[in-house]
mmCIF file of C-alpha atoms in Angstrom:
data_model
loop_
_atom_site.group_PDB
_atom_site.id
_atom_site.type_symbol
_atom_site.label_atom_id
_atom_site.label_comp_id
_atom_site.label_asym_id
_atom_site.label_seq_id
_atom_site.Cartn_x
_atom_site.Cartn_y
_atom_site.Cartn_z
ATOM 1 C CA TYR A 1 103.967 8.535 129.076
ATOM 2 C CA SER A 2 104.668 5.506 127.052
ATOM 3 C CA ILE A 3 106.935 4.585 124.301
ATOM 4 C CA VAL A 4 106.141 2.424 120.976
ATOM 5 C CA GLY A 5 104.944 -1.003 121.737
ATOM 6 C CA SER A 6 104.498 -0.443 125.453
ATOM 7 C CA ALA A 7 101.671 -2.237 127.104
ATOM 8 C CA ASN A 8 101.351 0.290 129.814
ATOM 9 C CA CYS A 9 102.052 4.004 130.749
ATOM 10 C CA TYR A 10 104.903 4.971 132.873
ATOM 11 C CA GLN A 11 105.015 7.676 135.729
ATOM 12 C CA CYS A 12 107.428 10.825 134.877
ATOM 13 C CA LEU A 13 109.847 11.247 137.972
ATOM 14 C CA GLY A 14 109.955 14.243 140.074
ATOM 15 C CA GLY A 15 111.403 17.433 138.305
ATOM 16 C CA LYS A 16 109.633 16.208 135.021
ATOM 17 C CA TYR A 17 106.098 16.374 133.507
ATOM 18 C CA SER A 18 104.299 15.023 130.505
ATOM 19 C CA TYR A 19 100.771 15.673 128.651
ATOM 20 C CA ASP A 20 98.270 12.980 127.795
ATOM 21 C CA GLY A 21 99.797 11.050 125.008
ATOM 22 C CA ALA A 22 103.505 12.018 125.412
ATOM 23 C CA SER A 23 106.085 9.639 124.579
ATOM 24 C CA THR A 24 108.526 11.128 126.665
ATOM 25 C CA CYS A 25 108.817 13.255 130.006
ATOM 26 C CA THR A 26 109.678 17.011 129.718
ATOM 27 C CA ASP A 27 112.221 18.585 132.369
ATOM 28 C CA CYS A 28 110.791 21.337 134.439
ATOM 29 C CA PRO A 29 112.525 24.696 133.708
ATOM 30 C CA ALA A 30 114.539 26.585 136.550
ATOM 31 C CA GLY A 31 112.077 28.356 139.036
ATOM 32 C CA ARG A 32 109.551 25.382 138.646
ATOM 33 C CA TYR A 33 109.258 21.981 140.192
ATOM 34 C CA SER A 34 107.156 18.883 140.077
ATOM 35 C CA SER A 35 106.468 15.704 141.977
ATOM 36 C CA ASN A 36 106.163 12.138 140.630
ATOM 37 C CA GLY A 37 103.273 11.785 137.861
ATOM 38 C CA ALA A 38 102.796 15.438 137.315
ATOM 39 C CA ASN A 39 101.332 16.699 134.104
ATOM 40 C CA SER A 40 102.637 20.215 134.548
ATOM 41 C CA CYS A 41 105.141 22.197 136.588
ATOM 42 C CA THR A 42 104.499 24.496 139.647
ATOM 43 C CA ALA A 43 106.051 27.643 139.988
ATOM 44 C CA CYS A 44 108.174 28.018 143.060
ATOM 45 C CA PRO A 45 106.614 30.605 145.726
ATOM 46 C CA SER A 46 108.463 33.894 146.474
ATOM 47 C CA GLY A 47 111.381 33.226 148.860
ATOM 48 C CA LYS A 48 112.519 30.008 147.047
ATOM 49 C CA PHE A 49 113.970 28.930 143.683
ATOM 50 C CA SER A 50 114.864 25.831 141.920
ATOM 51 C CA PHE A 51 117.187 24.345 139.352
ATOM 52 C CA PRO A 52 115.986 22.672 136.007
ATOM 53 C CA ARG A 53 114.715 19.094 136.721
ATOM 54 C CA SER A 54 113.883 19.940 140.187
ATOM 55 C CA SER A 55 111.265 17.959 142.588
ATOM 56 C CA THR A 56 111.405 20.606 145.290
ATOM 57 C CA CYS A 57 112.161 24.495 145.724
ATOM 58 C CA ILE A 58 115.067 25.561 147.625
ATOM 59 C CA ASP A 59 114.842 28.492 150.326
ATOM 60 C CA CYS A 60 116.928 31.619 149.516
ATOM 61 C CA LYS A 61 119.539 31.702 152.100
ATOM 62 C CA PRO A 62 119.744 34.276 154.703
ATOM 63 C CA GLY A 63 120.750 37.476 153.072
ATOM 64 C CA THR A 64 119.144 36.930 149.835
ATOM 65 C CA TYR A 65 115.554 36.939 148.783
ATOM 66 C CA ALA A 66 113.236 36.076 145.908
ATOM 67 C CA PRO A 67 110.442 38.676 145.473
ATOM 68 C CA TYR A 68 108.037 36.795 142.900
ATOM 69 C CA ALA A 69 107.373 33.309 142.063
ATOM 70 C CA ALA A 70 109.349 31.057 139.589
ATOM 71 C CA TYR A 71 112.647 32.811 140.412
ATOM 72 C CA THR A 72 115.801 30.983 139.020
ATOM 73 C CA THR A 73 117.993 32.419 141.507
ATOM 74 C CA CYS A 74 117.945 34.547 144.804
ATOM 75 C CA LEU A 75 119.024 38.287 144.796
ATOM 76 C CA PRO A 76 121.377 39.683 147.394
ATOM 77 C CA CYS A 77 119.929 42.084 149.925
ATOM 78 C CA THR A 78 120.625 45.836 148.923
ATOM 79 C CA THR A 79 122.511 47.850 151.305
ATOM 80 C CA GLY A 80 120.311 49.089 154.023
ATOM 81 C CA LYS A 81 118.486 45.686 154.207
ATOM 82 C CA ALA A 82 119.043 42.298 155.461
ATOM 83 C CA THR A 83 117.452 38.824 156.005
ATOM 84 C CA LEU A 84 118.312 37.092 159.140
ATOM 85 C CA ARG A 85 116.486 33.778 158.069
ATOM 86 C CA GLY A 86 116.045 31.859 154.745
ATOM 87 C CA GLY A 87 113.130 31.833 152.526
ATOM 88 C CA GLN A 88 112.286 35.625 152.444
ATOM 89 C CA ALA A 89 110.435 37.195 149.706
ATOM 90 C CA GLN A 90 112.100 40.665 150.516
ATOM 91 C CA GLY A 91 114.904 42.260 152.397
ATOM 92 C CA VAL A 92 113.943 43.831 155.693
ATOM 93 C CA ALA A 93 115.191 47.417 156.304
ATOM 94 C CA CYS A 94 117.506 48.071 158.779
ATOM 95 C CA ALA A 95 115.770 49.663 162.078
ATOM 96 C CA PRO A 96 116.844 52.877 163.478
ATOM 97 C CA GLY A 97 120.027 52.920 165.065
ATOM 98 C CA LYS A 98 121.435 50.005 162.612
ATOM 99 C CA TYR A 99 122.770 49.883 159.201
ATOM 100 C CA ALA A 100 124.080 47.600 156.670
ATOM 101 C CA ASN A 101 126.792 48.693 154.218
ATOM 102 C CA THR A 102 127.254 45.762 152.203
ATOM 103 C CA LYS A 103 125.026 43.865 149.815
ATOM 104 C CA GLY A 104 123.841 40.367 151.096
ATOM 105 C CA SER A 105 123.651 41.140 154.749
ATOM 106 C CA VAL A 106 122.306 38.686 157.012
ATOM 107 C CA GLN A 107 121.944 41.261 159.738
ATOM 108 C CA CYS A 108 122.079 44.852 160.170
ATOM 109 C CA GLN A 109 124.857 46.433 162.585
ATOM 110 C CA GLU A 110 124.222 48.822 165.600
ATOM 111 C CA CYS A 111 125.694 52.307 165.058
ATOM 112 C CA SER A 112 128.815 52.472 167.476
ATOM 113 C CA GLU A 113 129.357 55.109 170.222
ATOM 114 C CA GLY A 114 129.439 58.605 168.754
ATOM 115 C CA TYR A 115 127.334 57.844 165.787
ATOM 116 C CA TYR A 116 123.513 57.446 165.093
ATOM 117 C CA ALA A 117 121.082 56.324 162.433
ATOM 118 C CA ALA A 118 117.641 58.474 162.857
ATOM 119 C CA SER A 119 115.577 56.476 160.255
ATOM 120 C CA SER A 120 115.227 52.843 158.827
ATOM 121 C CA GLY A 121 117.138 51.293 155.829
ATOM 122 C CA MET A 122 120.380 53.242 156.707
ATOM 123 C CA THR A 123 123.587 52.218 154.853
ATOM 124 C CA SER A 124 125.832 53.965 157.091
ATOM 125 C CA CYS A 125 125.728 55.770 160.577
ATOM 126 C CA ILE A 126 126.258 59.611 161.059
ATOM 127 C CA GLY A 127 128.789 61.168 163.253
ATOM 128 C CA CYS A 128 127.267 63.315 166.239
ATOM 129 C CA ALA A 129 127.979 66.824 165.500
ATOM 130 C CA ALA A 130 130.408 68.872 168.104
ATOM 131 C CA GLY A 131 128.462 69.656 171.254
ATOM 132 C CA LYS A 132 126.551 66.436 171.169
ATOM 133 C CA TYR A 133 127.071 62.868 172.033
ATOM 134 C CA ALA A 134 125.818 59.332 171.916
ATOM 135 C CA ALA A 135 126.998 57.306 174.670
ATOM 136 C CA ALA A 136 125.704 53.723 173.833
ATOM 137 C CA ASN A 137 125.477 51.689 170.608
ATOM 138 C CA GLY A 138 122.378 51.540 168.468
ATOM 139 C CA ASN A 139 121.534 55.311 168.841
ATOM 140 C CA THR A 140 118.713 57.000 166.873
ATOM 141 C CA GLY A 141 120.098 60.334 167.659
ATOM 142 C CA CYS A 142 122.570 62.348 169.770
ATOM 143 C CA LEU A 143 122.050 64.431 173.009
ATOM 144 C CA SER A 144 123.390 67.890 173.374
ATOM 145 C CA CYS A 145 125.997 68.121 175.975
ATOM 146 C CA PRO A 146 124.792 69.622 179.264
ATOM 147 C CA SER A 147 125.900 73.092 180.601
ATOM 148 C CA GLY A 148 129.419 73.191 181.316
ATOM 149 C CA LYS A 149 130.519 70.400 179.014
ATOM 150 C CA ASN A 150 131.287 70.373 175.220
ATOM 151 C CA SER A 151 132.343 67.526 172.674
ATOM 152 C CA ASP A 152 134.271 67.163 169.462
ATOM 153 C CA PRO A 153 132.669 65.566 166.626
ATOM 154 C CA ASN A 154 131.738 61.706 166.902
ATOM 155 C CA SER A 155 131.873 61.906 170.756
ATOM 156 C CA ALA A 156 130.481 59.114 172.999
ATOM 157 C CA ASN A 157 130.470 61.761 176.045
ATOM 158 C CA CYS A 158 131.289 65.361 176.920
ATOM 159 C CA GLY A 159 133.894 66.774 178.689
ATOM 160 C CA ASN A 160 134.045 69.376 181.248
ATOM 161 C CA CYS A 161 135.227 72.774 180.335
ATOM 162 C CA LYS A 162 138.489 73.840 182.083
ATOM 163 C CA ALA A 163 138.506 76.262 184.832
ATOM 164 C CA GLY A 164 138.451 79.793 183.123
ATOM 165 C CA THR A 165 135.919 78.979 180.371
ATOM 166 C CA TYR A 166 132.433 77.782 180.413
ATOM 167 C CA ALA A 167 129.928 76.507 178.128
ATOM 168 C CA ALA A 168 125.999 76.863 177.917
ATOM 169 C CA SER A 169 123.911 73.522 177.030
ATOM 170 C CA GLY A 170 124.650 72.245 173.603
ATOM 171 C CA SER A 171 127.680 74.462 173.180
ATOM 172 C CA THR A 172 130.265 73.254 170.229
ATOM 173 C CA VAL A 173 133.296 75.026 172.320
ATOM 174 C CA CYS A 174 134.052 76.318 175.738
ATOM 175 C CA THR A 175 134.122 80.020 175.780
ATOM 176 C CA PRO A 176 136.874 81.904 177.899
ATOM 177 C CA CYS A 177 135.454 84.005 180.557
ATOM 178 C CA LEU A 178 135.613 87.579 180.168
ATOM 179 C CA PRO A 179 137.753 90.004 182.124
ATOM 180 C CA GLY A 180 136.661 90.698 185.350
ATOM 181 C CA THR A 181 134.733 87.242 185.651
ATOM 182 C CA TYR A 182 136.018 83.789 186.365
ATOM 183 C CA SER A 183 134.963 80.141 186.447
ATOM 184 C CA ALA A 184 135.763 76.704 188.227
ATOM 185 C CA HIS A 185 136.341 73.283 186.161
ATOM 186 C CA GLY A 186 132.827 72.472 184.117
ATOM 187 C CA ALA A 187 131.056 75.852 184.659
ATOM 188 C CA LEU A 188 127.927 76.704 182.718
ATOM 189 C CA GLN A 189 128.658 80.599 183.147
ATOM 190 C CA CYS A 190 131.441 82.978 184.597
ATOM 191 C CA LEU A 191 130.905 84.568 187.734
ATOM 192 C CA SER A 192 131.802 88.170 188.375
ATOM 193 C CA CYS A 193 134.602 89.161 190.742
ATOM 194 C CA PRO A 194 133.624 91.101 193.642
ATOM 195 C CA ALA A 195 134.461 94.487 194.646
ATOM 196 C CA GLY A 196 138.173 94.421 195.928
ATOM 197 C CA LYS A 197 139.205 91.883 193.597
ATOM 198 C CA PHE A 198 139.998 91.735 189.686
ATOM 199 C CA SER A 199 140.642 89.288 186.902
ATOM 200 C CA ALA A 200 142.107 88.946 183.565
ATOM 201 C CA ALA A 201 140.481 87.202 180.725
ATOM 202 C CA ALA A 202 139.948 83.186 180.911
ATOM 203 C CA SER A 203 140.700 83.214 184.969
ATOM 204 C CA SER A 204 139.981 80.525 187.207
ATOM 205 C CA GLU A 205 140.058 82.688 189.985
ATOM 206 C CA CYS A 206 139.926 86.499 191.228
ATOM 207 C CA ASN A 207 143.078 88.210 192.327
ATOM 208 C CA ASP A 208 143.016 90.502 195.517
ATOM 209 C CA CYS A 209 143.814 94.093 195.006
ATOM 210 C CA ALA A 210 147.083 94.781 196.600
ATOM 211 C CA ALA A 211 147.500 96.958 199.661
ATOM 212 C CA GLY A 212 147.548 100.650 198.577
ATOM 213 C CA THR A 213 145.028 99.805 195.639
ATOM 214 C CA TYR A 214 141.143 99.036 195.677
ATOM 215 C CA ASN A 215 138.203 98.939 193.544
ATOM 216 C CA SER A 216 134.709 99.594 194.492
ATOM 217 C CA VAL A 217 132.606 97.677 191.866
ATOM 218 C CA PRO A 218 132.163 94.093 190.794
ATOM 219 C CA LYS A 219 133.556 92.698 187.688
ATOM 220 C CA SER A 220 136.755 94.898 187.928
ATOM 221 C CA THR A 221 139.639 94.232 185.507
ATOM 222 C CA THR A 222 142.156 96.377 187.553
ATOM 223 C CA CYS A 223 142.549 98.205 190.796
ATOM 224 C CA ILE A 224 142.974 101.753 191.621
ATOM 225 C CA LEU A 225 146.052 103.265 193.331
ATOM 226 C CA CYS A 226 144.954 105.158 196.670
ATOM 227 C CA ALA A 227 145.495 108.983 196.448
ATOM 228 C CA LYS A 228 147.849 110.663 198.747
ATOM 229 C CA GLY A 229 146.828 110.568 202.261
ATOM 230 C CA TYR A 230 144.996 107.489 201.715
ATOM 231 C CA TYR A 231 145.789 103.945 202.424
ATOM 232 C CA SER A 232 144.131 100.648 202.088
ATOM 233 C CA HIS A 233 144.590 96.837 203.101
ATOM 234 C CA VAL A 234 144.749 93.903 200.719
ATOM 235 C CA ALA A 235 141.476 93.379 198.702
ATOM 236 C CA ALA A 236 140.072 96.786 199.875
ATOM 237 C CA THR A 237 136.910 98.237 198.448
ATOM 238 C CA ASN A 238 137.781 101.662 199.287
ATOM 239 C CA CYS A 239 140.853 103.778 200.678
ATOM 240 C CA ILE A 240 140.935 105.051 204.113
ATOM 241 C CA ALA A 241 142.115 108.560 205.222
ATOM 242 C CA CYS A 242 145.386 108.727 207.429
ATOM 243 C CA GLN A 243 144.782 109.586 211.014
ATOM 244 C CA PRO A 244 146.052 113.130 211.957
ATOM 245 C CA GLY A 245 149.800 112.935 212.687
ATOM 246 C CA ARG A 246 150.327 110.141 209.765
ATOM 247 C CA PHE A 247 150.794 110.307 206.292
ATOM 248 C CA ALA A 248 150.502 108.056 202.837
ATOM 249 C CA ALA A 249 152.832 109.066 199.952
#
């Protein structure tokens, strides 16, 4: 450019430009830049922005992005996305097992124990349902509790069913054993009481039939009195007839 009466032309400084025959330099608008002696301004590439009269473009800071050229400001990453490095043209969706629940996130957070994110771009993690668990951080799904164990919602591990109850794989609750059956701690099924023994519901062991009573079939819920003239010992499966000269009332 030159002014009236000039003997020569002057170079526009960076951040400005001029056309042929110009008497002054024009400021580059925001989103564009120029170097010294420019006859036009250049659009900042995606991932960068500029202020008015800029000679260079500025990288978008981590957690923000500029999707197109000539952006005048950077946008915060939407929830479910993040940018760890500056100068990005778009936010990066959180990988499965991670989430971002605020705008402008620099990095995604791992789902904690008992929670999971099955797909990318999650804004929050989902709690494991009852009967399932997730033991580590960054889970993409939950596992079913093994047989003999169960869990509450959002659990990091499974607990053993108490004696007198049982749970099949993936059960949400431990089920009491039926009368005539029993179970130990952490059982996947209840066992039948053998003949000569009995049990009530939710029993951890079977009881012996008392002397003078019996039962002859497994899974019994009670014992039967021996008839007159017969007797039995503890845990008997049948009654024995009294020998001649003896009796049982």
